[in-house]
């Protein structure tokens, strides 16, 4: 299928998510276009992470639809294992496989899901590690790596599968401040390759510098969205202003 | 100290010469039952924990009930029931089979709980990470979750294996010719405690390597 650059890769419509009686997403609509970096901000409990985790159906959605490349991935008979190879995810706590080296972490899905022969899988894994500047640590185990290094391996693990989009769930929140930079640099590098990204994070400086669009969520809905300039300099909503001032006065 | 008396009763060369083949044959039976119990007990315990991880409510109820009953039941009672009571419902088995089956079921019950605890202690994020790369539930369990969980289970599991395999001596009540049973018979017929010394040495020869192997594995997979 031919598509114009402006066509949405991911198109979320009327998304609801409830955990038992607790509704955390109350009708979210969002389009993410090819090559775009969409930055999602909002107070804790606003539903940002739930939104992200619905995007690869790690959480089953309660209502609404998510079109990925035109296919509704919330439909019951969708092959999620196939879909998830095209939607990478990077986790707050890295979630590296502790019994495998960095290289093996990146290779596992290449071998077992994409069924690549070992030399080809290793070549692709090394390529991905090089992209996040971690090739020199390929044989290290996760507990021999710093948090920032682990997170970059986490990024390599997801991009080695050559996804169409990568979801970042608070990728730097568990890191010591001095380690944040290397991860953001890897993300900037990924953006430069034209990767489509959705980032849930509190790194406002990074949002200003790298985001194409900033989305502010509160109470399970998108309250407003716009360019970083619009959101950070002329927020229309009182709650956006209150949130931004609370995070900027923290420093 | 009555050294001569001690040697005569516990280290009597004539008795050793006469009875050591009998003790050795008992050791061989102990090794066979023990190895069989470890193999089937661990395998069954693993399968039960795996099945429980699938999260089917009725199946889980049965698994938990099995584990709780067999962990409460004294293994001796299990052996006696299988050997003496089961013939009345038309199921007869040898002393070897009764001992093996009873201890296997008990080990399986404990092993299931230990494996399950290992799975519970494994961060949920590992499963999510595997699934997010397109691996299926089974693949992620096999390549990611189990290797992590098994590492956690090694110390409690080796302890439990040793404790239960030593219970092969309970097979004596149904006439299993294992090492302790043979030593007791030999002690009565020889009128000397020397066969018990042989039994002690023989048991050490069997179980000490198991204990040491457990220690090695624990260190290796820390």
Coordinates of C-alpha atoms in Angstrom, one line a residue, chain B residues 7-141:
Chain B
X7 CA 36.1 -51.9 67.1
X8 CA 34.5 -55.3 67.8
X9 CA 31.0 -53.8 67.8
X10 CA 31.2 -51.1 65.1
X11 CA 34.2 -51.9 62.9
X12 CA 34.3 -55.7 63.0
X13 CA 36.4 -56.9 60.0
X14 CA 34.7 -60.3 59.9
X15 CA 31.2 -58.7 59.8
X16 CA 32.4 -56.2 57.2
X17 CA 33.7 -59.0 55.0
X18 CA 30.5 -61.0 55.3
X19 CA 28.0 -58.3 54.9
X20 CA 29.4 -55.6 52.7
X21 CA 27.9 -57.1 49.5
X22 CA 24.5 -56.9 51.1
X23 CA 25.0 -53.3 52.1
X24 CA 26.3 -52.5 48.6
X25 CA 23.2 -54.0 47.0
X26 CA 21.1 -51.8 49.4
X27 CA 23.0 -48.8 48.3
X28 CA 22.3 -49.6 44.7
X29 CA 18.6 -49.8 45.4
X30 CA 18.7 -46.5 47.3
X31 CA 20.5 -44.8 44.4
X32 CA 17.9 -46.2 41.9
X33 CA 14.9 -45.1 43.9
X34 CA 16.5 -41.8 44.7
X35 CA 17.4 -41.0 41.1
X36 CA 13.9 -42.0 39.9
X37 CA 12.3 -39.8 42.6
X38 CA 14.4 -36.8 41.6
X39 CA 13.7 -37.2 37.9
X40 CA 9.9 -37.7 38.1
X41 CA 9.3 -35.4 41.2
X42 CA 11.1 -32.4 39.6
X43 CA 9.6 -33.0 36.2
X44 CA 6.1 -33.3 37.6
X45 CA 6.6 -30.3 39.9
X46 CA 7.9 -28.2 36.9
X47 CA 4.9 -29.2 34.7
X48 CA 2.4 -28.3 37.5
X49 CA 4.0 -24.9 38.0
X50 CA 4.0 -24.3 34.3
X51 CA 0.3 -25.3 34.1
X52 CA -0.5 -23.1 37.0
X53 CA 1.2 -20.2 35.3
X54 CA -1.3 -20.6 32.4
X55 CA -3.9 -19.2 34.9
X56 CA -6.8 -21.5 34.3
X57 CA -8.8 -21.2 37.5
X58 CA -10.2 -24.8 37.9
X59 CA -6.8 -26.3 37.0
X60 CA -5.1 -24.0 39.5
X61 CA -7.5 -25.1 42.2
X62 CA -6.6 -28.7 41.6
X63 CA -2.9 -28.0 41.5
X64 CA -2.9 -26.0 44.7
X65 CA -5.0 -28.7 46.4
X66 CA -2.6 -31.4 45.3
X67 CA 0.4 -29.4 46.5
X68 CA -1.2 -28.6 49.9
X69 CA -2.4 -32.2 50.6
X70 CA 0.9 -33.8 49.6
X71 CA 2.9 -31.3 51.5
X72 CA 0.9 -32.0 54.6
X73 CA 0.9 -35.8 54.3
X74 CA 3.8 -37.6 56.0
X75 CA 5.6 -39.5 53.2
X76 CA 5.5 -42.6 55.3
X77 CA 1.7 -42.6 55.2
X78 CA 1.8 -42.2 51.4
X79 CA 4.1 -45.3 51.0
X80 CA 2.0 -47.4 53.4
X81 CA -1.2 -46.4 51.6
X82 CA 0.1 -47.2 48.2
X83 CA 1.6 -50.5 49.2
X84 CA -1.0 -51.9 51.7
X85 CA -4.3 -50.1 50.8
X86 CA -4.2 -49.9 47.0
X87 CA -4.3 -53.7 46.5
X88 CA -7.9 -53.5 47.9
X89 CA -8.9 -51.3 45.0
X90 CA -7.1 -53.7 42.6
X91 CA -3.8 -51.8 42.3
X92 CA -0.9 -53.7 43.6
X93 CA 2.7 -52.5 43.3
X94 CA 6.1 -53.5 44.4
X95 CA 7.9 -51.9 47.4
X96 CA 10.1 -50.1 44.9
X97 CA 7.2 -48.6 43.0
X98 CA 5.3 -47.6 46.1
X99 CA 8.3 -45.8 47.6
X100 CA 9.2 -44.2 44.3
X101 CA 5.6 -43.0 43.6
X102 CA 4.9 -41.7 47.0
X103 CA 8.1 -39.8 47.3
X104 CA 7.8 -38.5 43.7
X105 CA 4.4 -37.1 44.4
X106 CA 5.6 -35.4 47.6
X107 CA 8.7 -34.0 45.9
X108 CA 6.5 -32.8 43.0
X109 CA 4.2 -30.9 45.5
X110 CA 7.1 -29.1 47.1
X111 CA 8.9 -28.5 43.8
X112 CA 5.7 -27.1 42.3
X113 CA 5.5 -24.5 45.1
X114 CA 9.2 -23.7 44.8
X115 CA 9.0 -23.2 41.0
X116 CA 5.9 -21.2 41.4
X117 CA 7.6 -19.0 44.0
X118 CA 10.4 -18.5 41.5
X119 CA 7.9 -17.4 38.8
X120 CA 6.2 -15.0 41.2
X121 CA 9.5 -13.5 42.2
X122 CA 10.4 -12.8 38.5
X123 CA 9.6 -9.2 37.5
X124 CA 6.5 -8.8 35.4
X125 CA 8.5 -6.5 33.1
X126 CA 10.5 -9.5 31.7
X127 CA 7.3 -11.0 30.3
X128 CA 6.3 -7.6 28.9
X129 CA 9.7 -7.0 27.3
X130 CA 9.6 -10.4 25.6
X131 CA 6.0 -10.0 24.4
X132 CA 6.8 -6.4 23.1
X133 CA 9.4 -7.9 20.7
X134 CA 6.8 -10.2 19.2
X135 CA 7.7 -13.4 21.2
X136 CA 4.7 -15.5 22.2
X137 CA 3.8 -16.3 25.8
X138 CA 5.3 -19.7 25.6
X139 CA 8.5 -18.5 23.9
X140 CA 8.9 -15.7 26.5
X141 CA 8.3 -18.2 29.3

